[in-house]
Amino acid sequence: GVWRQTKALLFKNCLIKCRTKKSSVQEVLFPLFFLFWLILMSVMHPHRKYDEVANANLGTLDTSMLVNFVIGYTPPTRMAREIMKKVAFDNFEDGI
């Protein structure tokens, strides 16, 4: 019945794995290699934590200010949305 078919299928799969050792080893080692690679990359480039910036009047946006501009992430709060809305509707010169 079912047990004989399951046993035969497992035996067949074991035979296939034994006959194709190279591909069987690759099936195991490639995911481990990529996992090691991802861990290595995350260790080499750790996440940066930036401190809070005090509230300040930034003034008008000027093209000279945008040359070495660094953008940071902020949680999606109401105040952050208002600031982004002001920045989005500000008039920029062409080419920026």
PDB file of N, CA and C in Angstrom, residues 4-49:
ATOM      1  N   ARG A   4       4.638   0.901   1.215  1.00  0.00           N
ATOM      2  CA  ARG A   4       5.548   0.349   0.205  1.00  0.00           C
ATOM      3  C   ARG A   4       5.910   1.385  -0.850  1.00  0.00           C
ATOM      4  N   GLN A   5       4.918   2.167  -1.281  1.00  0.00           N
ATOM      5  CA  GLN A   5       5.180   3.205  -2.286  1.00  0.00           C
ATOM      6  C   GLN A   5       6.098   4.289  -1.714  1.00  0.00           C
ATOM      7  N   THR A   6       5.861   4.669  -0.458  1.00  0.00           N
ATOM      8  CA  THR A   6       6.697   5.689   0.176  1.00  0.00           C
ATOM      9  C   THR A   6       8.129   5.199   0.317  1.00  0.00           C
ATOM     10  N   LYS A   7       8.284   3.946   0.745  1.00  0.00           N
ATOM     11  CA  LYS A   7       9.613   3.362   0.887  1.00  0.00           C
ATOM     12  C   LYS A   7      10.329   3.290  -0.465  1.00  0.00           C
ATOM     13  N   ALA A   8       9.600   2.905  -1.503  1.00  0.00           N
ATOM     14  CA  ALA A   8      10.192   2.820  -2.843  1.00  0.00           C
ATOM     15  C   ALA A   8      10.614   4.206  -3.340  1.00  0.00           C
ATOM     16  N   LEU A   9       9.779   5.204  -3.077  1.00  0.00           N
ATOM     17  CA  LEU A   9      10.097   6.566  -3.503  1.00  0.00           C
ATOM     18  C   LEU A   9      11.325   7.095  -2.754  1.00  0.00           C
ATOM     19  N   LEU A  10      11.411   6.857  -1.453  1.00  0.00           N
ATOM     20  CA  LEU A  10      12.581   7.273  -0.685  1.00  0.00           C
ATOM     21  C   LEU A  10      13.844   6.567  -1.166  1.00  0.00           C
ATOM     22  N   PHE A  11      13.729   5.279  -1.464  1.00  0.00           N
ATOM     23  CA  PHE A  11      14.872   4.525  -1.975  1.00  0.00           C
ATOM     24  C   PHE A  11      15.331   5.075  -3.324  1.00  0.00           C
ATOM     25  N   LYS A  12      14.358   5.384  -4.182  1.00  0.00           N
ATOM     26  CA  LYS A  12      14.682   5.952  -5.496  1.00  0.00           C
ATOM     27  C   LYS A  12      15.395   7.304  -5.336  1.00  0.00           C
ATOM     28  N   ASN A  13      14.899   8.145  -4.423  1.00  0.00           N
ATOM     29  CA  ASN A  13      15.524   9.455  -4.202  1.00  0.00           C
ATOM     30  C   ASN A  13      16.931   9.305  -3.629  1.00  0.00           C
ATOM     31  N   CYS A  14      17.123   8.334  -2.735  1.00  0.00           N
ATOM     32  CA  CYS A  14      18.466   8.089  -2.197  1.00  0.00           C
ATOM     33  C   CYS A  14      19.418   7.631  -3.296  1.00  0.00           C
ATOM     34  N   LEU A  15      18.944   6.770  -4.204  1.00  0.00           N
ATOM     35  CA  LEU A  15      19.785   6.332  -5.317  1.00  0.00           C
ATOM     36  C   LEU A  15      20.182   7.504  -6.207  1.00  0.00           C
ATOM     37  N   ILE A  16      19.217   8.370  -6.488  1.00  0.00           N
ATOM     38  CA  ILE A  16      19.502   9.531  -7.339  1.00  0.00           C
ATOM     39  C   ILE A  16      20.530  10.430  -6.663  1.00  0.00           C
ATOM     40  N   LYS A  17      20.376  10.676  -5.345  1.00  0.00           N
ATOM     41  CA  LYS A  17      21.319  11.535  -4.619  1.00  0.00           C
ATOM     42  C   LYS A  17      22.715  10.917  -4.584  1.00  0.00           C
ATOM     43  N   CYS A  18      22.787   9.587  -4.427  1.00  0.00           N
ATOM     44  CA  CYS A  18      24.095   8.928  -4.404  1.00  0.00           C
ATOM     45  C   CYS A  18      24.772   8.962  -5.773  1.00  0.00           C
ATOM     46  N   ARG A  19      24.004   8.899  -6.819  1.00  0.00           N
ATOM     47  CA  ARG A  19      24.581   8.885  -8.174  1.00  0.00           C
ATOM     48  C   ARG A  19      24.987  10.292  -8.624  1.00  0.00           C
ATOM     49  N   THR A  20      24.332  11.303  -8.102  1.00  0.00           N
ATOM     50  CA  THR A  20      24.655  12.690  -8.495  1.00  0.00           C
ATOM     51  C   THR A  20      25.189  13.425  -7.273  1.00  0.00           C
ATOM     52  N   LYS A  21      26.360  13.019  -6.825  1.00  0.00           N
ATOM     53  CA  LYS A  21      26.943  13.581  -5.607  1.00  0.00           C
ATOM     54  C   LYS A  21      27.304  15.058  -5.764  1.00  0.00           C
ATOM     55  N   LYS A  22      27.774  15.427  -6.939  1.00  0.00           N
ATOM     56  CA  LYS A  22      28.185  16.816  -7.137  1.00  0.00           C
ATOM     57  C   LYS A  22      26.999  17.765  -6.965  1.00  0.00           C
ATOM     58  N   SER A  23      25.890  17.462  -7.603  1.00  0.00           N
ATOM     59  CA  SER A  23      24.725  18.347  -7.475  1.00  0.00           C
ATOM     60  C   SER A  23      24.135  18.271  -6.073  1.00  0.00           C
ATOM     61  N   SER A  24      24.234  17.111  -5.418  1.00  0.00           N
ATOM     62  CA  SER A  24      23.729  16.997  -4.050  1.00  0.00           C
ATOM     63  C   SER A  24      24.546  17.869  -3.098  1.00  0.00           C
ATOM     64  N   VAL A  25      25.849  17.889  -3.264  1.00  0.00           N
ATOM     65  CA  VAL A  25      26.705  18.732  -2.430  1.00  0.00           C
ATOM     66  C   VAL A  25      26.426  20.202  -2.716  1.00  0.00           C
ATOM     67  N   GLN A  26      26.222  20.537  -3.981  1.00  0.00           N
ATOM     68  CA  GLN A  26      25.921  21.920  -4.336  1.00  0.00           C
ATOM     69  C   GLN A  26      24.601  22.371  -3.719  1.00  0.00           C
ATOM     70  N   GLU A  27      23.608  21.489  -3.658  1.00  0.00           N
ATOM     71  CA  GLU A  27      22.324  21.849  -3.061  1.00  0.00           C
ATOM     72  C   GLU A  27      22.471  22.221  -1.599  1.00  0.00           C
ATOM     73  N   VAL A  28      23.432  21.637  -0.930  1.00  0.00           N
ATOM     74  CA  VAL A  28      23.639  21.928   0.489  1.00  0.00           C
ATOM     75  C   VAL A  28      24.587  23.103   0.685  1.00  0.00           C
ATOM     76  N   LEU A  29      25.665  23.151  -0.082  1.00  0.00           N
ATOM     77  CA  LEU A  29      26.705  24.146   0.162  1.00  0.00           C
ATOM     78  C   LEU A  29      26.380  25.543  -0.366  1.00  0.00           C
ATOM     79  N   PHE A  30      25.689  25.659  -1.493  1.00  0.00           N
ATOM     80  CA  PHE A  30      25.393  26.988  -2.032  1.00  0.00           C
ATOM     81  C   PHE A  30      24.548  27.838  -1.087  1.00  0.00           C
ATOM     82  N   PRO A  31      23.459  27.318  -0.517  1.00  0.00           N
ATOM     83  CA  PRO A  31      22.733  28.162   0.450  1.00  0.00           C
ATOM     84  C   PRO A  31      23.575  28.534   1.669  1.00  0.00           C
ATOM     85  N   LEU A  32      24.409  27.599   2.140  1.00  0.00           N
ATOM     86  CA  LEU A  32      25.281  27.921   3.264  1.00  0.00           C
ATOM     87  C   LEU A  32      26.304  28.980   2.891  1.00  0.00           C
ATOM     88  N   PHE A  33      26.833  28.909   1.668  1.00  0.00           N
ATOM     89  CA  PHE A  33      27.779  29.914   1.186  1.00  0.00           C
ATOM     90  C   PHE A  33      27.120  31.294   1.113  1.00  0.00           C
ATOM     91  N   PHE A  34      25.904  31.361   0.571  1.00  0.00           N
ATOM     92  CA  PHE A  34      25.223  32.646   0.452  1.00  0.00           C
ATOM     93  C   PHE A  34      24.834  33.190   1.823  1.00  0.00           C
ATOM     94  N   LEU A  35      24.477  32.324   2.750  1.00  0.00           N
ATOM     95  CA  LEU A  35      24.172  32.764   4.104  1.00  0.00           C
ATOM     96  C   LEU A  35      25.428  33.332   4.762  1.00  0.00           C
ATOM     97  N   PHE A  36      26.561  32.644   4.603  1.00  0.00           N
ATOM     98  CA  PHE A  36      27.830  33.145   5.124  1.00  0.00           C
ATOM     99  C   PHE A  36      28.178  34.494   4.494  1.00  0.00           C
ATOM    100  N   TRP A  37      27.949  34.636   3.196  1.00  0.00           N
ATOM    101  CA  TRP A  37      28.249  35.878   2.480  1.00  0.00           C
ATOM    102  C   TRP A  37      27.393  37.024   3.020  1.00  0.00           C
ATOM    103  N   LEU A  38      26.098  36.779   3.261  1.00  0.00           N
ATOM    104  CA  LEU A  38      25.227  37.823   3.798  1.00  0.00           C
ATOM    105  C   LEU A  38      25.647  38.234   5.205  1.00  0.00           C
ATOM    106  N   ILE A  39      25.998  37.262   6.023  1.00  0.00           N
ATOM    107  CA  ILE A  39      26.449  37.577   7.378  1.00  0.00           C
ATOM    108  C   ILE A  39      27.746  38.379   7.329  1.00  0.00           C
ATOM    109  N   LEU A  40      28.649  37.995   6.457  1.00  0.00           N
ATOM    110  CA  LEU A  40      29.910  38.719   6.312  1.00  0.00           C
ATOM    111  C   LEU A  40      29.673  40.163   5.875  1.00  0.00           C
ATOM    112  N   MET A  41      28.777  40.371   4.914  1.00  0.00           N
ATOM    113  CA  MET A  41      28.477  41.727   4.452  1.00  0.00           C
ATOM    114  C   MET A  41      27.838  42.573   5.553  1.00  0.00           C
ATOM    115  N   SER A  42      26.958  41.975   6.353  1.00  0.00           N
ATOM    116  CA  SER A  42      26.326  42.747   7.426  1.00  0.00           C
ATOM    117  C   SER A  42      27.320  43.092   8.525  1.00  0.00           C
ATOM    118  N   VAL A  43      28.323  42.250   8.729  1.00  0.00           N
ATOM    119  CA  VAL A  43      29.344  42.550   9.736  1.00  0.00           C
ATOM    120  C   VAL A  43      30.294  43.624   9.216  1.00  0.00           C
ATOM    121  N   MET A  44      30.618  43.574   7.945  1.00  0.00           N
ATOM    122  CA  MET A  44      31.554  44.544   7.371  1.00  0.00           C
ATOM    123  C   MET A  44      30.946  45.940   7.269  1.00  0.00           C
ATOM    124  N   HIS A  45      29.629  46.019   7.059  1.00  0.00           N
ATOM    125  CA  HIS A  45      28.953  47.307   6.921  1.00  0.00           C
ATOM    126  C   HIS A  45      27.850  47.405   7.970  1.00  0.00           C
ATOM    127  N   PRO A  46      28.217  47.734   9.210  1.00  0.00           N
ATOM    128  CA  PRO A  46      27.196  47.787  10.262  1.00  0.00           C
ATOM    129  C   PRO A  46      26.248  48.971  10.060  1.00  0.00           C
ATOM    130  N   HIS A  47      25.086  48.863  10.671  1.00  0.00           N
ATOM    131  CA  HIS A  47      24.106  49.944  10.584  1.00  0.00           C
ATOM    132  C   HIS A  47      24.593  51.136  11.395  1.00  0.00           C
ATOM    133  N   ARG A  48      24.343  52.316  10.878  1.00  0.00           N
ATOM    134  CA  ARG A  48      24.747  53.530  11.581  1.00  0.00           C
ATOM    135  C   ARG A  48      23.553  54.070  12.352  1.00  0.00           C
ATOM    136  N   LYS A  49      23.801  54.463  13.565  1.00  0.00           N
ATOM    137  CA  LYS A  49      22.752  55.070  14.379  1.00  0.00           C
ATOM    138  C   LYS A  49      23.112  56.529  14.556  1.00  0.00           C
TER     139      LYS A  49
END
